[in-house]
């Protein structure tokens, strides 16, 4: 049975008006990339809407026809590459179409009404979400602008497809960094490395993350990148020989014909290797897991059979076994990690996983079926980002720090008494967990038990801990708690609770609290106390806490007259770098 031609209308494309402005070479490339895109869509999408994808590509390029990239290429090249990246993840028609249109609302005269009429409401919402999702624009924004930006970003992160499209867009941008001017090139490379690569890792899109890391690393540290690349190239051949030898030995040990295991090698990014060397002050010879042997089985029970086979064949290095099948990392990633001594006596890192686990490990959030509700685990991660976005943070620096700290860094996994699993940022304390449950548990916390034993609130938690929080009937929140956590989210919740409690407290006493937020600088405390002294306000007590690049100061003062107190409050707001001043009643 003969196949239908992929693109019947290709010969008619030169009749399109916008193609008249193209050179012959550009027009030829346009036709070629459109044909390749539709061919790949037919292959990679379950029920491809070839007509709409073709229409979106033509519509987008028509709108962008007068624009060129920094590389000198016509804009359709970027649209093609973005859609091409998305197709690698077998996504839906709507995601591909939105990927092709992701810049039309921002950079062209296309209207929302126009996009919705041609491609539907779902596509419009995705395009709007991607347009708003620009984490990089945080830097340099004023506090007023930041507030509205937080709302936009909050709306965007509610749909995982927006994240996916944005990451595909940024991945292609990372591939073309060399065309930018040096200063801009370094700035964007740093932003991709600090935000988008970790974001890709958090959503299981590790191949995107690795490529982003190396593209940025090459720009930011070209000499180190080149040296490390050459060293690894020399070692890689012998490493591959060892893994090939291991694969052959394991295949010979598999006697049952139905045990059809799959083997492949996985390379870590150069940046990942460099980060490990820098963190542990180690040489490349001490980093043995930049090349990993992956064994893929049919189901999870076979993973444990393979583990036994490997450990009975090669000597396992003690303390290097991690079972992410029993306790999935980030709630989604499942594999067994082990390290053994290979045939040549050198350490080899091995990952063992089923076909389903391998698909999720390679494609992350894109591998999950939204129709079956399987994306909910990743939506918890979006919820964590949303929680950060809802914080009333004093500056863009602090907001950015909170986003990185609470969302982009590594996480641990703990259990409550019922066995329910939950994730927290690494280095979280028992107090952080209480506030993670809800603010009432945090504010009323009386006792915490970890693995059945009562522990101080500042106790650092580790993956696998079982935690029980005991609440008091009354609020127990205290300023001392600010010393028991490093989490900006938890500190914000504690400060908010303290303010509410002081406002509701004893009105009979003339003592008051003054809460000051400011960017930390030399001479700040001198200026603040100088203002209070000028208006003859006695300072009873002072408490200060650093929050990122900012300082939180709490003054307990004796205000003799309301007039002087009000004048002092106004004067404090004018002190250099002060961003917020509030009052509360004394306890």
XYZ file of C-alpha atoms in Angstrom:
587
model
C 0.000 0.000 0.000
C 1.567 3.295 -1.082
C 1.864 6.134 1.407
C 0.221 9.485 0.769
C 2.639 12.296 -0.116
C 3.675 14.144 3.018
C 3.210 17.623 1.580
C 1.140 17.950 -1.578
C 1.211 21.752 -1.544
C 4.978 22.307 -1.358
C 5.231 23.395 -5.031
C 2.670 26.161 -4.404
C 4.662 27.762 -1.585
C 6.581 30.287 -3.769
C 3.219 31.960 -4.495
C 3.064 33.122 -0.859
C 3.647 36.887 -0.752
C 6.234 36.882 2.055
C 8.472 34.500 0.071
C 9.028 37.225 -2.529
C 11.376 38.944 -0.065
C 13.429 35.731 0.356
C 16.558 34.886 -1.582
C 16.393 31.682 -3.633
C 18.495 29.968 -0.998
C 16.190 31.086 1.836
C 13.037 30.052 -0.049
C 14.551 26.647 -0.779
C 15.502 26.207 2.905
C 11.991 27.253 3.973
C 10.381 24.600 1.747
C 12.869 21.968 2.888
C 12.414 22.644 6.628
C 8.625 22.734 6.334
C 8.690 19.377 4.568
C 11.039 17.871 7.194
C 8.922 19.275 10.023
C 5.728 17.715 8.683
C 7.475 14.416 8.039
C 8.729 14.306 11.627
C 5.312 15.382 12.968
C 3.675 12.498 11.095
C 6.169 10.110 12.654
C 6.310 11.465 16.230
C 2.769 12.661 16.983
C 0.103 10.073 17.740
C -2.619 11.783 15.674
C -0.821 14.527 13.720
C -2.786 17.489 12.390
C -0.527 18.099 9.415
C -2.776 20.781 7.945
C -2.745 22.924 11.116
C 0.995 22.484 11.755
C 1.739 23.546 8.179
C -0.640 26.492 8.553
C 1.052 27.556 11.829
C 4.537 27.423 10.290
C 3.478 29.541 7.314
C 1.488 31.974 9.494
C 4.395 32.461 11.919
C 6.959 33.036 9.202
C 4.641 35.421 7.377
C 4.408 37.472 10.590
C 8.164 37.257 11.219
C 9.156 37.621 7.546
C 10.943 40.959 8.026
C 12.900 39.735 11.041
C 16.266 38.044 11.183
C 18.169 36.390 14.001
C 21.540 37.657 15.265
C 23.067 34.857 13.169
C 21.676 36.506 10.026
C 19.247 33.624 9.448
C 15.578 34.197 8.659
C 13.329 33.833 11.695
C 11.677 30.622 10.451
C 14.919 28.751 11.267
C 14.359 29.423 14.982
C 10.702 28.392 14.734
C 11.648 25.177 12.931
C 14.374 24.325 15.467
C 12.069 24.999 18.452
C 9.351 22.749 17.001
C 11.967 20.159 16.058
C 13.192 19.970 19.675
C 9.600 19.566 20.904
C 8.947 16.757 18.402
C 11.769 14.760 19.997
C 9.460 14.455 23.010
C 6.416 13.134 21.083
C 4.215 15.993 22.246
C 0.731 17.004 21.061
C -0.307 19.033 18.011
C -1.171 21.999 20.255
C 2.330 22.094 21.770
C 4.014 21.993 18.341
C 1.741 24.725 16.975
C 2.293 26.898 20.076
C 6.038 26.284 19.718
C 5.903 27.631 16.169
C 3.874 30.654 17.275
C 5.612 31.315 20.607
C 6.931 34.776 19.609
C 4.131 36.107 17.396
C 2.249 37.993 20.132
C 5.377 39.633 21.483
C 7.362 40.375 18.316
C 4.805 40.834 15.528
C 1.479 42.510 14.820
C -0.439 39.237 15.339
C -3.372 39.627 17.739
C -4.759 37.220 20.326
C -8.057 37.152 18.436
C -6.258 36.202 15.236
C -4.337 33.344 16.900
C -7.467 32.004 18.620
C -9.569 32.098 15.447
C -6.945 30.242 13.420
C -5.578 27.780 15.977
C -7.983 27.620 18.931
C -8.109 28.739 22.548
C -5.664 26.095 23.879
C -2.916 27.244 21.510
C -3.599 30.888 22.364
C -3.269 30.234 26.109
C 0.012 28.371 25.584
C 1.444 31.172 23.430
C 0.375 33.773 26.011
C 1.958 31.698 28.768
C 5.288 31.412 26.964
C 5.245 35.145 26.192
C 4.861 35.919 29.892
C 7.333 33.328 31.131
C 10.606 35.231 31.036
C 12.472 34.579 34.267
C 15.539 36.351 32.898
C 13.731 39.688 32.879
C 13.688 39.597 36.681
C 17.115 41.162 36.861
C 17.079 44.934 37.072
C 13.343 45.260 37.539
C 12.008 47.666 40.108
C 9.888 46.405 42.979
C 6.656 47.760 41.459
C 7.362 46.049 38.146
C 8.354 42.877 39.963
C 4.950 42.602 41.632
C 3.076 42.552 38.330
C 5.695 40.266 36.820
C 5.216 37.768 39.660
C 1.504 37.591 38.821
C 2.266 36.933 35.167
C 4.782 34.226 35.969
C 2.414 32.665 38.477
C -0.266 32.368 35.788
C 2.252 30.861 33.374
C 3.644 28.085 35.553
C 0.242 26.490 36.070
C 0.575 24.611 32.762
C 3.550 22.289 32.296
C 3.305 22.650 28.495
C 4.337 26.298 28.812
C 7.539 25.254 30.586
C 8.248 22.672 27.881
C 7.869 25.162 25.013
C 9.942 27.794 26.812
C 12.761 25.325 27.434
C 12.785 24.273 23.769
C 12.964 27.964 22.803
C 15.834 28.578 25.244
C 17.691 25.460 24.122
C 17.855 26.744 20.555
C 18.894 30.162 21.880
C 21.747 28.474 23.757
C 22.898 26.901 20.489
C 23.239 30.329 18.860
C 24.977 32.223 21.691
C 28.164 32.592 19.652
C 26.424 35.095 17.350
C 25.783 37.574 20.160
C 28.088 40.384 21.275
C 30.499 39.253 24.052
C 28.802 41.092 26.935
C 25.283 39.991 26.000
C 26.529 36.481 25.222
C 27.975 36.039 28.718
C 24.941 37.539 30.424
C 22.499 35.230 28.662
C 24.785 32.201 29.082
C 24.885 32.833 32.829
C 21.104 33.194 33.000
C 20.552 29.968 31.059
C 22.984 28.173 33.350
C 21.492 29.581 36.559
C 17.773 29.290 35.711
C 16.775 27.359 32.638
C 19.187 24.410 32.895
C 18.184 23.694 36.538
C 14.537 24.153 35.535
C 14.973 21.547 32.780
C 16.533 19.140 35.293
C 13.639 19.698 37.711
C 11.166 18.604 35.030
C 13.199 15.577 34.014
C 14.331 17.086 30.689
C 17.938 16.138 31.354
C 19.157 16.066 27.742
C 17.965 19.669 27.312
C 19.598 20.617 30.623
C 22.923 18.980 29.743
C 23.133 20.749 26.386
C 22.238 24.092 27.995
C 24.912 23.557 30.662
C 27.657 22.826 28.164
C 26.681 25.656 25.785
C 26.794 28.145 28.671
C 29.930 26.631 30.226
C 31.744 26.963 26.889
C 30.917 30.689 26.772
C 31.620 31.477 30.446
C 34.794 29.397 30.910
C 36.177 28.733 27.390
C 39.703 27.704 28.492
C 38.519 25.327 31.224
C 35.886 23.914 28.849
C 38.464 23.229 26.158
C 41.006 21.654 28.565
C 38.389 19.426 30.189
C 36.948 18.448 26.816
C 40.371 17.318 25.558
C 41.112 15.339 28.740
C 37.780 13.520 28.595
C 38.223 12.784 24.904
C 41.487 10.973 25.719
C 39.913 8.947 28.535
C 36.588 8.259 26.848
C 37.916 5.568 24.504
C 39.196 3.358 27.341
C 36.034 4.016 29.372
C 33.834 2.894 26.466
C 35.954 -0.231 25.987
C 35.401 -1.124 29.643
C 31.619 -0.615 29.476
C 31.451 -2.596 26.186
C 33.337 -5.412 27.875
C 30.928 -5.323 30.828
C 27.935 -5.454 28.483
C 29.323 -8.525 26.721
C 30.040 -10.293 30.023
C 26.508 -9.550 31.277
C 24.920 -10.727 28.021
C 26.820 -14.019 28.279
C 25.489 -14.440 31.844
C 21.863 -13.996 30.726
C 20.823 -17.561 29.943
C 17.068 -17.089 29.503
C 16.052 -16.041 25.961
C 13.145 -13.920 27.210
C 15.495 -11.677 29.177
C 15.859 -9.134 26.397
C 17.697 -6.360 28.246
C 18.799 -3.170 26.510
C 22.168 -1.491 27.188
C 23.463 1.982 26.410
C 25.953 4.509 27.779
C 24.974 7.909 29.134
C 27.350 10.870 29.137
C 27.164 13.567 31.797
C 27.668 17.182 30.741
C 31.133 18.724 30.946
C 29.671 21.325 33.280
C 28.401 18.578 35.614
C 31.889 17.066 35.720
C 33.504 20.465 36.308
C 31.023 21.254 39.129
C 31.847 17.949 40.851
C 35.587 18.574 40.528
C 35.234 22.094 41.905
C 32.915 21.141 44.765
C 34.995 18.229 46.015
C 38.372 19.695 45.016
C 38.962 16.558 42.937
C 40.856 15.774 39.745
C 39.230 14.262 36.660
C 40.723 10.866 37.551
C 38.633 10.915 40.729
C 35.389 11.495 38.785
C 34.395 8.079 37.466
C 30.698 8.564 36.680
C 30.853 10.956 33.716
C 30.128 7.887 31.594
C 27.302 5.699 32.939
C 26.246 2.221 31.843
C 22.439 2.036 31.626
C 20.657 -1.329 31.698
C 16.992 -1.278 30.652
C 14.644 -4.145 31.569
C 11.004 -4.928 30.738
C 9.651 -4.322 34.245
C 10.718 -3.212 37.712
C 11.088 -6.721 39.197
C 13.720 -7.510 36.563
C 15.655 -4.432 37.772
C 16.429 -6.244 41.020
C 17.366 -9.422 39.138
C 19.854 -7.409 37.079
C 21.217 -5.788 40.258
C 21.908 -9.265 41.678
C 23.508 -10.332 38.404
C 25.798 -7.288 38.310
C 26.815 -7.556 41.964
C 27.574 -11.260 41.606
C 29.729 -10.568 38.530
C 31.535 -7.348 39.499
C 32.626 -6.203 42.938
C 30.157 -3.571 44.271
C 31.696 -0.522 45.970
C 30.151 -0.179 49.467
C 27.874 2.824 50.111
C 27.247 3.521 46.437
C 23.905 1.724 46.066
C 20.832 3.961 45.771
C 17.331 2.587 45.229
C 15.238 5.256 43.530
C 12.613 2.656 42.626
C 11.612 2.233 46.273
C 11.828 5.995 46.884
C 11.676 7.890 43.557
C 13.903 10.958 43.334
C 11.875 14.136 42.906
C 8.819 11.893 43.121
C 9.182 10.875 39.455
C 12.660 9.545 38.644
C 13.051 5.801 39.269
C 16.232 3.742 38.824
C 18.676 1.691 40.831
C 22.121 3.298 40.955
C 25.175 1.238 41.848
C 28.932 1.471 41.341
C 31.096 -1.586 40.678
C 34.690 -2.320 39.763
C 34.767 -3.101 36.029
C 36.883 -5.709 34.197
C 39.946 -3.449 34.379
C 39.462 -2.725 38.069
C 38.160 0.814 37.490
C 34.890 2.082 39.034
C 31.867 2.083 36.712
C 28.549 3.731 37.527
C 25.502 1.655 36.526
C 21.842 2.689 36.284
C 19.192 -0.055 36.160
C 15.665 0.820 35.104
C 12.593 -0.518 33.288
C 11.458 0.696 29.842
C 8.850 2.939 31.459
C 11.403 4.356 33.917
C 13.850 4.936 31.069
C 11.254 6.839 29.069
C 10.527 9.144 32.028
C 14.267 9.528 32.759
C 14.922 10.616 29.148
C 11.786 12.638 28.443
C 10.690 13.795 31.902
C 7.392 15.611 32.026
C 6.867 15.078 28.285
C 6.700 11.307 28.885
C 3.734 11.571 31.220
C 0.212 11.237 29.910
C -1.865 14.288 30.889
C -5.051 12.464 29.940
C -4.390 9.900 32.680
C -3.501 12.517 35.271
C 0.083 11.291 35.519
C 1.476 14.813 35.302
C 0.304 15.623 38.847
C 3.729 14.865 40.344
C 5.277 17.549 38.176
C 2.425 19.898 38.963
C 3.489 19.664 42.614
C 6.788 21.139 41.476
C 4.919 23.903 39.666
C 2.996 24.443 42.903
C 6.281 24.902 44.731
C 7.302 27.567 42.227
C 3.896 29.207 42.555
C 4.298 29.350 46.346
C 7.539 31.272 45.911
C 5.915 33.609 43.406
C 3.156 34.455 45.879
C 5.616 35.622 48.547
C 5.655 39.360 49.155
C 9.381 39.757 48.624
C 11.076 43.107 48.971
C 13.331 42.980 45.923
C 13.967 41.188 42.637
C 17.259 39.781 43.990
C 15.451 38.220 46.929
C 12.689 36.861 44.708
C 15.262 35.332 42.379
C 17.162 33.802 45.337
C 13.923 32.318 46.692
C 13.027 30.815 43.318
C 16.446 29.171 43.005
C 16.533 28.021 46.635
C 13.048 26.572 46.877
C 12.496 25.314 43.356
C 15.660 24.837 41.310
C 17.925 23.134 43.819
C 18.036 19.441 44.761
C 15.377 17.992 47.032
C 15.083 15.348 49.737
C 12.144 12.979 50.236
C 10.565 12.332 53.604
C 7.516 10.479 54.947
C 4.768 11.413 57.390
C 3.336 8.908 59.897
C 0.859 7.535 57.356
C 3.666 6.775 54.883
C 2.828 9.641 52.513
C 5.937 10.880 50.705
C 6.790 14.560 50.333
C 9.705 16.546 48.944
C 11.612 19.454 50.487
C 14.670 21.449 49.394
C 17.990 19.946 50.516
C 19.139 21.097 53.984
C 15.546 21.653 55.133
C 14.944 21.492 58.885
C 12.127 20.001 60.970
C 10.685 23.518 61.244
C 10.666 23.868 57.435
C 8.679 20.639 57.196
C 6.079 21.911 59.670
C 5.531 25.067 57.603
C 5.549 22.970 54.433
C 2.493 21.085 55.780
C 0.589 24.323 56.433
C 1.074 27.631 58.279
C -1.019 26.543 61.294
C 1.178 23.494 61.891
C 4.211 25.767 61.662
C 2.917 28.612 63.846
C 1.586 26.223 66.531
C 4.447 23.713 66.464
C 5.081 22.113 69.861
C 7.180 18.999 69.174
C 8.768 17.193 66.227
C 9.612 13.498 66.052
C 12.002 12.123 63.428
C 12.026 8.328 63.095
C 10.179 8.116 66.424
C 12.641 10.287 68.350
C 11.932 13.856 69.500
C 14.368 16.318 67.927
C 15.029 20.098 68.071
C 13.251 22.210 65.468
C 16.566 23.082 63.774
C 17.377 19.412 63.025
C 18.343 18.940 59.372
C 16.250 16.332 57.581
C 17.448 13.611 55.204
C 15.786 11.480 52.549
C 13.892 8.562 54.087
C 13.175 10.300 57.429
C 9.731 9.655 58.942
C 8.407 12.824 60.552
C 5.593 13.606 62.972
C 4.635 17.152 63.997
C 2.726 17.803 67.236
C 0.767 21.057 67.448
C -0.093 23.219 70.444
C -3.548 24.768 70.903
C -1.922 28.215 71.002
C 0.605 29.930 68.758
C 4.177 29.085 69.694
C 5.946 31.016 66.921
C 9.003 32.935 68.137
C 11.718 35.209 66.738
C 14.199 32.504 67.792
C 12.798 30.328 65.022
C 14.357 32.570 62.381
C 17.712 31.078 63.402
C 16.403 27.514 62.848
C 15.906 27.714 59.100
C 17.706 28.839 55.971
C 14.560 28.810 53.851
C 13.382 32.218 52.679
C 9.826 30.885 52.441
C 9.806 29.663 56.038
C 11.335 32.913 57.309
C 8.703 34.935 55.468
C 5.944 32.881 57.104
C 7.489 33.279 60.569
C 7.879 37.052 60.141
C 4.277 37.345 58.936
C 3.037 35.346 61.946
C 5.073 37.502 64.339
C 3.611 40.690 62.872
C 0.061 39.392 63.227
C 0.641 38.322 66.817
C 2.134 41.684 67.797
C -0.758 43.563 66.210
C -3.296 41.491 68.134
C -1.452 41.761 71.445
C -1.632 44.051 74.458
C -2.684 47.610 73.569
C -2.308 48.864 77.150
C 1.486 49.079 76.985
C 3.034 52.059 75.153
C 5.859 49.966 73.720
C 5.839 49.235 69.997
C 7.678 47.189 67.397
C 9.132 48.661 64.216
C 9.853 46.212 61.396
C 12.382 47.398 58.813
C 13.488 45.728 55.580
C 16.485 47.045 53.685
C 19.225 46.091 51.297
C 22.229 45.400 53.516
C 25.023 47.988 53.420
C 27.763 49.463 55.592
C 26.382 52.026 58.042
C 22.745 50.895 57.732
C 22.211 50.205 61.463
C 23.954 53.482 62.355
C 21.529 55.416 60.142
C 18.437 53.583 61.439
C 19.282 54.081 65.120
C 20.249 57.691 64.352
C 16.717 58.390 63.088
C 15.143 56.954 66.242
C 17.532 58.923 68.443
C 16.739 62.154 66.570
C 13.059 61.820 67.496
C 13.913 60.797 71.081
C 12.538 57.261 70.748
C 14.145 54.864 73.221
C 15.265 51.515 71.823
C 14.428 48.695 74.258
C 15.634 45.803 72.110
C 16.956 45.088 68.588
C 16.808 41.901 66.554
C 18.242 41.551 63.048
C 18.273 38.736 60.506
C 19.872 38.526 57.055
C 17.475 37.363 54.292
C 19.441 36.792 51.081
C 20.976 40.156 50.130
C 18.627 41.987 52.486
C 18.399 42.698 56.195
C 15.315 42.346 58.386
C 15.492 44.500 61.550
C 13.032 44.464 64.433
C 13.174 47.360 66.935
C 11.280 47.236 70.221
C 10.858 50.904 71.132
C 9.261 53.182 73.682
C 7.353 55.849 71.746
C 6.385 58.676 74.118
C 4.205 60.622 71.675
C 2.372 59.533 68.536
C 3.574 62.621 66.631
C 7.251 61.785 67.142
C 6.646 58.120 66.390
C 4.888 58.925 63.091
C 7.671 61.330 62.080
C 10.279 58.675 62.883
C 8.420 56.117 60.734
C 8.424 58.533 57.781
C 12.116 59.292 58.266
C 13.019 55.591 58.410
C 11.382 55.033 55.028
C 13.730 57.635 53.518
C 16.907 55.936 54.766
C 19.049 54.677 51.885
C 18.227 51.119 50.720
C 15.213 50.762 53.055
C 12.429 49.028 51.132
C 9.725 48.633 53.774
C 8.850 49.928 57.262
C 5.925 48.631 59.349
C 4.788 48.969 62.936
C 3.343 46.525 65.458
C 2.263 46.590 69.062
C 4.539 45.269 71.791
C 3.885 41.901 73.409
